[in-house]
PDB file of C-alpha atoms in Angstrom:
ATOM      1  CA  MET A   3      12.900   0.919  53.112  1.00  0.00           C
ATOM      2  CA  ASN A   4      11.134   2.935  55.755  1.00  0.00           C
ATOM      3  CA  LEU A   5       7.418   3.446  55.968  1.00  0.00           C
ATOM      4  CA  MET A   6       7.421   6.973  54.497  1.00  0.00           C
ATOM      5  CA  HIS A   7       9.205   5.854  51.343  1.00  0.00           C
ATOM      6  CA  LYS A   8       6.912   2.905  51.003  1.00  0.00           C
ATOM      7  CA  LYS A   9       3.880   5.139  51.164  1.00  0.00           C
ATOM      8  CA  THR A  10       5.321   7.538  48.587  1.00  0.00           C
ATOM      9  CA  LEU A  11       6.116   4.653  46.271  1.00  0.00           C
ATOM     10  CA  TYR A  12       2.586   3.364  46.709  1.00  0.00           C
ATOM     11  CA  GLU A  13       1.179   6.797  45.844  1.00  0.00           C
ATOM     12  CA  ILE A  14       3.368   7.045  42.735  1.00  0.00           C
ATOM     13  CA  ILE A  15       2.174   3.663  41.557  1.00  0.00           C
ATOM     14  CA  VAL A  16      -1.475   4.589  42.109  1.00  0.00           C
ATOM     15  CA  ILE A  17      -1.068   7.854  40.169  1.00  0.00           C
ATOM     16  CA  LEU A  18       0.748   6.095  37.309  1.00  0.00           C
ATOM     17  CA  LEU A  19      -1.833   3.330  37.087  1.00  0.00           C
ATOM     18  CA  LEU A  20      -4.621   5.895  37.089  1.00  0.00           C
ATOM     19  CA  ALA A  21      -2.966   7.827  34.252  1.00  0.00           C
ATOM     20  CA  VAL A  22      -2.370   4.662  32.228  1.00  0.00           C
ATOM     21  CA  THR A  23      -5.953   3.488  32.720  1.00  0.00           C
ATOM     22  CA  ILE A  24      -7.602   6.784  31.821  1.00  0.00           C
ATOM     23  CA  GLY A  25      -5.146   7.499  28.999  1.00  0.00           C
ATOM     24  CA  VAL A  26      -5.603   4.132  27.341  1.00  0.00           C
ATOM     25  CA  ALA A  27      -9.384   4.149  27.814  1.00  0.00           C
ATOM     26  CA  TRP A  28      -9.743   7.707  26.526  1.00  0.00           C
ATOM     27  CA  ASN A  29      -7.569   7.063  23.451  1.00  0.00           C
ATOM     28  CA  HIS A  30      -8.412   3.423  22.790  1.00  0.00           C
ATOM     29  CA  LYS A  31      -9.540   4.122  19.222  1.00  0.00           C
ATOM     30  CA  LEU A  32      -6.397   6.045  18.350  1.00  0.00           C
ATOM     31  CA  LEU A  33      -4.208   3.390  19.952  1.00  0.00           C
ATOM     32  CA  LEU A  34      -6.036   0.649  18.115  1.00  0.00           C
ATOM     33  CA  ASN A  35      -5.506   2.497  14.830  1.00  0.00           C
ATOM     34  CA  ALA A  36      -1.849   3.045  15.599  1.00  0.00           C
ATOM     35  CA  TRP A  37      -1.464  -0.595  16.524  1.00  0.00           C
ATOM     36  CA  THR A  38      -3.163  -1.921  13.393  1.00  0.00           C
ATOM     37  CA  GLY A  39      -1.102   0.552  11.390  1.00  0.00           C
ATOM     38  CA  GLN A  40       1.823  -1.684  12.272  1.00  0.00           C
ATOM     39  CA  ALA A  41       0.080  -5.027  12.249  1.00  0.00           C
ATOM     40  CA  PRO A  42       1.105  -7.472   9.482  1.00  0.00           C
ATOM     41  CA  ALA A  43      -2.191  -7.379   7.599  1.00  0.00           C
ATOM     42  CA  PRO A  44      -4.040  -4.212   8.541  1.00  0.00           C
ATOM     43  CA  PRO A  45      -7.381  -3.356   7.010  1.00  0.00           C
ATOM     44  CA  PRO A  46      -6.903  -0.346   4.743  1.00  0.00           C
ATOM     45  CA  PRO A  47      -8.769   2.740   5.915  1.00  0.00           C
ATOM     46  CA  ALA A  48     -12.350   2.986   4.770  1.00  0.00           C
ATOM     47  CA  VAL A  49     -12.221   4.728   1.431  1.00  0.00           C
ATOM     48  CA  SER A  50     -15.538   4.934  -0.347  1.00  0.00           C
ATOM     49  CA  GLY A  51     -18.335   6.788   1.317  1.00  0.00           C
ATOM     50  CA  ALA A  52     -16.186   8.047   4.163  1.00  0.00           C
ATOM     51  CA  PRO A  53     -17.312  11.520   5.170  1.00  0.00           C
ATOM     52  CA  ALA A  54     -15.012  14.207   3.856  1.00  0.00           C
ATOM     53  CA  ALA A  55     -12.757  15.377   6.678  1.00  0.00           C
ATOM     54  CA  ALA A  56     -11.478  18.927   6.825  1.00  0.00           C
ATOM     55  CA  ILE A  57      -7.937  17.737   7.457  1.00  0.00           C
ATOM     56  CA  PRO A  58      -6.116  14.701   6.072  1.00  0.00           C
ATOM     57  CA  LEU A  59      -6.399  11.599   8.222  1.00  0.00           C
ATOM     58  CA  PRO A  60      -3.150  10.103   9.503  1.00  0.00           C
ATOM     59  CA  VAL A  61      -2.106   6.772   8.064  1.00  0.00           C
ATOM     60  CA  GLY A  62       0.652   4.414   9.216  1.00  0.00           C
ATOM     61  CA  LEU A  63       3.608   2.901   7.388  1.00  0.00           C
ATOM     62  CA  MET A  64       2.106  -0.565   6.968  1.00  0.00           C
ATOM     63  CA  GLN A  65      -1.173   0.795   5.645  1.00  0.00           C
ATOM     64  CA  VAL A  66       0.703   2.899   3.127  1.00  0.00           C
ATOM     65  CA  LYS A  67       2.780  -0.119   2.082  1.00  0.00           C
ATOM     66  CA  ASP A  68      -0.401  -2.157   1.727  1.00  0.00           C
ATOM     67  CA  MET A  69      -2.048   0.421  -0.534  1.00  0.00           C
ATOM     68  CA  PHE A  70       1.254   0.882  -2.397  1.00  0.00           C
ATOM     69  CA  ASP A  71       1.445  -2.850  -3.121  1.00  0.00           C
ATOM     70  CA  ARG A  72      -2.145  -2.939  -4.298  1.00  0.00           C
ATOM     71  CA  LYS A  73      -1.665   0.261  -6.295  1.00  0.00           C
ATOM     72  CA  GLU A  74      -4.843   1.581  -4.718  1.00  0.00           C
ATOM     73  CA  ALA A  75      -3.575   5.024  -3.951  1.00  0.00           C
ATOM     74  CA  VAL A  76      -1.885   7.915  -5.659  1.00  0.00           C
ATOM     75  CA  ILE A  77       1.122   8.819  -3.531  1.00  0.00           C
ATOM     76  CA  VAL A  78       1.905  12.521  -3.502  1.00  0.00           C
ATOM     77  CA  ASP A  79       5.183  14.114  -2.405  1.00  0.00           C
ATOM     78  CA  ALA A  80       4.604  17.524  -0.785  1.00  0.00           C
ATOM     79  CA  ARG A  81       8.288  18.500  -0.671  1.00  0.00           C
ATOM     80  CA  ASP A  82       9.973  20.817  -3.167  1.00  0.00           C
ATOM     81  CA  GLU A  83      11.049  19.568  -6.582  1.00  0.00           C
ATOM     82  CA  ALA A  84      14.782  19.411  -5.853  1.00  0.00           C
ATOM     83  CA  THR A  85      14.218  17.217  -2.786  1.00  0.00           C
ATOM     84  CA  PHE A  86      11.784  15.095  -4.773  1.00  0.00           C
ATOM     85  CA  ALA A  87      14.377  14.608  -7.536  1.00  0.00           C
ATOM     86  CA  LYS A  88      16.961  13.381  -5.019  1.00  0.00           C
ATOM     87  CA  GLY A  89      14.763  10.650  -3.647  1.00  0.00           C
ATOM     88  CA  HIS A  90      11.094   9.802  -3.255  1.00  0.00           C
ATOM     89  CA  ILE A  91       8.735   6.890  -2.760  1.00  0.00           C
ATOM     90  CA  GLN A  92       8.623   4.855  -5.962  1.00  0.00           C
ATOM     91  CA  GLY A  93       5.872   6.073  -8.254  1.00  0.00           C
ATOM     92  CA  ALA A  94       5.061   9.142  -6.155  1.00  0.00           C
ATOM     93  CA  LEU A  95       3.945  12.331  -7.883  1.00  0.00           C
ATOM     94  CA  SER A  96       5.540  15.665  -7.035  1.00  0.00           C
ATOM     95  CA  LEU A  97       3.177  18.381  -5.834  1.00  0.00           C
ATOM     96  CA  PRO A  98       5.217  20.858  -3.779  1.00  0.00           C
ATOM     97  CA  VAL A  99       3.132  22.618  -1.156  1.00  0.00           C
ATOM     98  CA  GLY A 100       4.793  25.924  -2.108  1.00  0.00           C
ATOM     99  CA  GLU A 101       3.429  25.642  -5.643  1.00  0.00           C
ATOM    100  CA  ALA A 102       0.051  24.217  -4.639  1.00  0.00           C
ATOM    101  CA  ALA A 103      -1.901  27.292  -5.799  1.00  0.00           C
ATOM    102  CA  GLU A 104      -0.646  26.856  -9.395  1.00  0.00           C
ATOM    103  CA  LYS A 105      -0.475  23.069  -9.549  1.00  0.00           C
ATOM    104  CA  VAL A 106      -3.518  21.790  -7.658  1.00  0.00           C
ATOM    105  CA  PRO A 107      -6.085  22.774 -10.350  1.00  0.00           C
ATOM    106  CA  ALA A 108      -4.171  20.822 -13.019  1.00  0.00           C
ATOM    107  CA  PHE A 109      -3.808  17.917 -10.594  1.00  0.00           C
ATOM    108  CA  ALA A 110      -7.554  18.002  -9.907  1.00  0.00           C
ATOM    109  CA  GLU A 111      -8.264  17.785 -13.651  1.00  0.00           C
ATOM    110  CA  LYS A 112      -6.188  14.622 -13.984  1.00  0.00           C
ATOM    111  CA  HIS A 113      -7.539  12.824 -10.911  1.00  0.00           C
ATOM    112  CA  PRO A 114     -11.188  12.313  -9.960  1.00  0.00           C
ATOM    113  CA  PRO A 115     -12.156  13.760  -6.559  1.00  0.00           C
ATOM    114  CA  ASP A 116     -12.609  10.322  -4.961  1.00  0.00           C
ATOM    115  CA  THR A 117      -9.035   9.267  -5.775  1.00  0.00           C
ATOM    116  CA  LEU A 118      -7.312   7.887  -2.704  1.00  0.00           C
ATOM    117  CA  LEU A 119      -4.432  10.259  -2.054  1.00  0.00           C
ATOM    118  CA  ILE A 120      -1.560   9.617   0.332  1.00  0.00           C
ATOM    119  CA  LEU A 121       0.547  12.671   1.051  1.00  0.00           C
ATOM    120  CA  TYR A 122       3.947  12.636   2.665  1.00  0.00           C
ATOM    121  CA  CYS A 123       6.924  14.874   3.281  1.00  0.00           C
ATOM    122  CA  ASN A 124       9.934  14.662   5.584  1.00  0.00           C
ATOM    123  CA  GLY A 125       8.362  12.916   8.562  1.00  0.00           C
ATOM    124  CA  TYR A 126       6.855  13.951  11.842  1.00  0.00           C
ATOM    125  CA  GLY A 127       8.491  17.360  12.119  1.00  0.00           C
ATOM    126  CA  CYS A 128       7.201  18.282   8.672  1.00  0.00           C
ATOM    127  CA  HIS A 129       3.742  19.791   8.188  1.00  0.00           C
ATOM    128  CA  ASP A 130       3.844  20.225   4.404  1.00  0.00           C
ATOM    129  CA  SER A 131       1.751  17.127   3.744  1.00  0.00           C
ATOM    130  CA  MET A 132      -0.913  18.354   6.197  1.00  0.00           C
ATOM    131  CA  GLU A 133      -0.996  21.793   4.569  1.00  0.00           C
ATOM    132  CA  LEU A 134      -1.133  20.329   1.075  1.00  0.00           C
ATOM    133  CA  GLY A 135      -3.844  17.918   2.215  1.00  0.00           C
ATOM    134  CA  ILE A 136      -6.015  20.757   3.492  1.00  0.00           C
ATOM    135  CA  LYS A 137      -5.649  22.501   0.118  1.00  0.00           C
ATOM    136  CA  LEU A 138      -6.565  19.327  -1.772  1.00  0.00           C
ATOM    137  CA  ILE A 139      -9.625  18.814   0.430  1.00  0.00           C
ATOM    138  CA  GLU A 140     -10.622  22.415  -0.261  1.00  0.00           C
ATOM    139  CA  ASN A 141     -10.353  21.535  -3.946  1.00  0.00           C
ATOM    140  CA  GLY A 142     -12.899  18.760  -3.548  1.00  0.00           C
ATOM    141  CA  PHE A 143     -10.813  15.646  -2.880  1.00  0.00           C
ATOM    142  CA  THR A 144     -12.598  13.384  -0.424  1.00  0.00           C
ATOM    143  CA  SER A 145     -10.042  10.673   0.444  1.00  0.00           C
ATOM    144  CA  VAL A 146      -6.905  12.448   1.541  1.00  0.00           C
ATOM    145  CA  TYR A 147      -4.489  10.770   3.940  1.00  0.00           C
ATOM    146  CA  ALA A 148      -1.244  12.008   5.439  1.00  0.00           C
ATOM    147  CA  PHE A 149       1.573   9.518   5.942  1.00  0.00           C
ATOM    148  CA  GLU A 150       3.151  11.210   8.934  1.00  0.00           C
ATOM    149  CA  GLY A 151       6.296   9.089   9.067  1.00  0.00           C
ATOM    150  CA  GLY A 152       6.992  10.341   5.566  1.00  0.00           C
ATOM    151  CA  TYR A 153       9.995   9.647   3.385  1.00  0.00           C
ATOM    152  CA  PRO A 154      12.397   8.902   6.308  1.00  0.00           C
ATOM    153  CA  GLU A 155      10.185   6.167   7.772  1.00  0.00           C
ATOM    154  CA  TRP A 156       9.545   4.643   4.322  1.00  0.00           C
ATOM    155  CA  LYS A 157      13.227   4.657   3.415  1.00  0.00           C
ATOM    156  CA  ASP A 158      14.310   3.280   6.801  1.00  0.00           C
ATOM    157  CA  ALA A 159      11.890   0.404   6.317  1.00  0.00           C
ATOM    158  CA  GLY A 160      13.742  -0.487   3.115  1.00  0.00           C
ATOM    159  CA  TYR A 161      10.728   0.008   0.849  1.00  0.00           C
ATOM    160  CA  PRO A 162      11.112   0.980  -2.824  1.00  0.00           C
ATOM    161  CA  VAL A 163      12.440   4.476  -3.467  1.00  0.00           C
ATOM    162  CA  GLU A 164      13.747   6.162  -6.582  1.00  0.00           C
ATOM    163  CA  GLY A 165      15.728   9.313  -7.434  1.00  0.00           C
ATOM    164  CA  THR A 166      19.251  10.530  -8.020  1.00  0.00           C
ATOM    165  CA  GLU A 167      20.476   9.980  -4.429  1.00  0.00           C
ATOM    166  CA  PRO A 168      17.703   8.036  -2.719  1.00  0.00           C
TER     167      PRO A 168
ATOM    168  CA  MET B  23       7.548  42.665  62.749  1.00  0.00           C
ATOM    169  CA  LYS B  24       5.056  40.509  60.951  1.00  0.00           C
ATOM    170  CA  LYS B  25       6.083  36.955  60.171  1.00  0.00           C
ATOM    171  CA  PHE B  26       6.925  36.407  56.509  1.00  0.00           C
ATOM    172  CA  PRO B  27       3.988  34.482  54.989  1.00  0.00           C
ATOM    173  CA  TYR B  28       5.890  31.425  53.746  1.00  0.00           C
ATOM    174  CA  GLU B  29       2.838  29.251  53.907  1.00  0.00           C
ATOM    175  CA  LEU B  30       0.800  31.571  51.719  1.00  0.00           C
ATOM    176  CA  ILE B  31       3.589  31.792  49.164  1.00  0.00           C
ATOM    177  CA  VAL B  32       3.890  28.010  49.076  1.00  0.00           C
ATOM    178  CA  ILE B  33       0.144  27.752  48.432  1.00  0.00           C
ATOM    179  CA  ILE B  34       0.241  30.335  45.625  1.00  0.00           C
ATOM    180  CA  ILE B  35       3.211  28.669  43.890  1.00  0.00           C
ATOM    181  CA  ARG B  36       1.662  25.247  44.363  1.00  0.00           C
ATOM    182  CA  ILE B  37      -1.633  26.261  42.779  1.00  0.00           C
ATOM    183  CA  ALA B  38       0.054  28.148  39.922  1.00  0.00           C
ATOM    184  CA  LEU B  39       2.292  25.172  39.127  1.00  0.00           C
ATOM    185  CA  GLY B  40      -0.648  22.782  39.357  1.00  0.00           C
ATOM    186  CA  ALA B  41      -2.680  24.979  37.019  1.00  0.00           C
ATOM    187  CA  ILE B  42       0.151  25.078  34.460  1.00  0.00           C
ATOM    188  CA  PHE B  43       0.449  21.279  34.577  1.00  0.00           C
ATOM    189  CA  THR B  44      -3.308  20.834  34.197  1.00  0.00           C
ATOM    190  CA  TYR B  45      -3.544  23.321  31.335  1.00  0.00           C
ATOM    191  CA  ALA B  46      -0.590  21.764  29.506  1.00  0.00           C
ATOM    192  CA  GLY B  47      -2.131  18.329  29.939  1.00  0.00           C
ATOM    193  CA  ILE B  48      -5.571  19.350  28.702  1.00  0.00           C
ATOM    194  CA  ILE B  49      -4.336  20.923  25.471  1.00  0.00           C
ATOM    195  CA  LYS B  50      -2.471  17.684  24.714  1.00  0.00           C
ATOM    196  CA  ILE B  51      -5.518  15.556  25.533  1.00  0.00           C
ATOM    197  CA  MET B  52      -7.502  17.613  23.008  1.00  0.00           C
ATOM    198  CA  ASP B  53      -5.108  16.658  20.199  1.00  0.00           C
ATOM    199  CA  PRO B  54      -3.259  13.410  20.968  1.00  0.00           C
ATOM    200  CA  VAL B  55      -2.220  12.862  17.332  1.00  0.00           C
ATOM    201  CA  ALA B  56      -0.364  16.160  17.227  1.00  0.00           C
ATOM    202  CA  PHE B  57       1.338  15.314  20.521  1.00  0.00           C
ATOM    203  CA  ALA B  58       2.292  11.886  19.156  1.00  0.00           C
ATOM    204  CA  GLY B  59       3.870  13.690  16.222  1.00  0.00           C
ATOM    205  CA  SER B  60       5.836  15.927  18.576  1.00  0.00           C
ATOM    206  CA  ILE B  61       7.120  12.909  20.502  1.00  0.00           C
ATOM    207  CA  ALA B  62       7.970  11.095  17.279  1.00  0.00           C
ATOM    208  CA  ALA B  63      10.063  14.066  16.191  1.00  0.00           C
ATOM    209  CA  TYR B  64      12.522  13.147  18.970  1.00  0.00           C
ATOM    210  CA  LYS B  65      12.949   9.713  17.370  1.00  0.00           C
ATOM    211  CA  ILE B  66      13.470   7.960  20.725  1.00  0.00           C
ATOM    212  CA  LEU B  67      10.376   5.738  20.754  1.00  0.00           C
ATOM    213  CA  PRO B  68       9.174   3.140  18.272  1.00  0.00           C
ATOM    214  CA  TYR B  69       6.123   3.983  16.160  1.00  0.00           C
ATOM    215  CA  PHE B  70       3.467   2.657  18.543  1.00  0.00           C
ATOM    216  CA  GLY B  71       5.331   3.971  21.598  1.00  0.00           C
ATOM    217  CA  ASN B  72       4.777   7.517  20.357  1.00  0.00           C
ATOM    218  CA  TYR B  73       1.030   7.015  20.406  1.00  0.00           C
ATOM    219  CA  LEU B  74       1.067   5.207  23.736  1.00  0.00           C
ATOM    220  CA  ALA B  75       3.077   7.993  25.354  1.00  0.00           C
ATOM    221  CA  ALA B  76       0.794  10.591  23.762  1.00  0.00           C
ATOM    222  CA  ALA B  77      -2.219   8.768  25.211  1.00  0.00           C
ATOM    223  CA  ILE B  78      -0.913   8.420  28.759  1.00  0.00           C
ATOM    224  CA  LEU B  79       1.452  11.303  29.547  1.00  0.00           C
ATOM    225  CA  PRO B  80      -1.097  14.143  29.267  1.00  0.00           C
ATOM    226  CA  TRP B  81      -3.336  12.366  31.776  1.00  0.00           C
ATOM    227  CA  LEU B  82      -0.421  11.924  34.141  1.00  0.00           C
ATOM    228  CA  GLU B  83       0.159  15.643  33.780  1.00  0.00           C
ATOM    229  CA  VAL B  84      -3.466  16.503  34.544  1.00  0.00           C
ATOM    230  CA  ILE B  85      -3.663  14.155  37.542  1.00  0.00           C
ATOM    231  CA  CYS B  86      -0.427  15.501  39.015  1.00  0.00           C
ATOM    232  CA  GLY B  87      -1.566  19.066  38.337  1.00  0.00           C
ATOM    233  CA  LEU B  88      -4.906  18.527  40.054  1.00  0.00           C
ATOM    234  CA  LEU B  89      -3.303  16.787  43.027  1.00  0.00           C
ATOM    235  CA  LEU B  90      -0.748  19.562  43.340  1.00  0.00           C
ATOM    236  CA  MET B  91      -3.522  22.147  43.369  1.00  0.00           C
ATOM    237  CA  ALA B  92      -5.527  20.120  45.861  1.00  0.00           C
ATOM    238  CA  GLY B  93      -2.545  19.937  48.187  1.00  0.00           C
ATOM    239  CA  GLY B  94      -2.534  17.652  51.185  1.00  0.00           C
ATOM    240  CA  SER B  95       0.989  16.250  51.087  1.00  0.00           C
ATOM    241  CA  ARG B  96       2.745  15.408  54.339  1.00  0.00           C
ATOM    242  CA  ASP B  97       5.364  18.117  53.920  1.00  0.00           C
ATOM    243  CA  HIS B  98       2.955  20.820  52.827  1.00  0.00           C
ATOM    244  CA  PRO B  99      -0.424  19.981  54.265  1.00  0.00           C
ATOM    245  CA  ARG B 100      -3.595  21.806  53.343  1.00  0.00           C
ATOM    246  CA  THR B 101      -3.883  24.908  55.468  1.00  0.00           C
TER     247      THR B 101
END
């Protein structure tokens, strides 16, 4: 390898290392959360007394499974009813984002505002759970989380599902 | 006839490209979770990899953009 190539390689490495260092340092909290989201025994997100966020906070698969096992959370499916009927996370409630205007008030009557809610839809490309979460927060719910991996990630992990063709 | 200003054109393109890189990087740095979601949609990385890529790539973009704007490479030195 001649000297020019060596110098270019050296420059590439310096730039990459710089990006990795700044990127990891800048996002260390997010990365830590993402990492613990997958850790075997993650602490569940702080529930009581957490300040009400304007948008649902993201929550990872393992945290959802943890809260599912402990029955701490109400899991809400933001997809339409037909999709819900085909397959959904075991015990999830259907609250389609398209019908949120009609159904959220009734939902709010049945569940106190500090209920821990986990919303999901069809995974990362799907924003229904975020949209529904914003509406629920507007209706006074204080602990609203969005499981961004959604039904696909849950099903792929082999966790309990139910429905006509789960 | 006046010489075609290649050097000037190279500088303009270089700065424009660098600015686009920097801008694209900054908007991703502002919202790394959304970017992680976009990466995850491709389903090529494991769960944590999406976040790691979302944390690092925008900074790589900004650094490269700034360096491109600053110029100073051997082939196209600062003029």
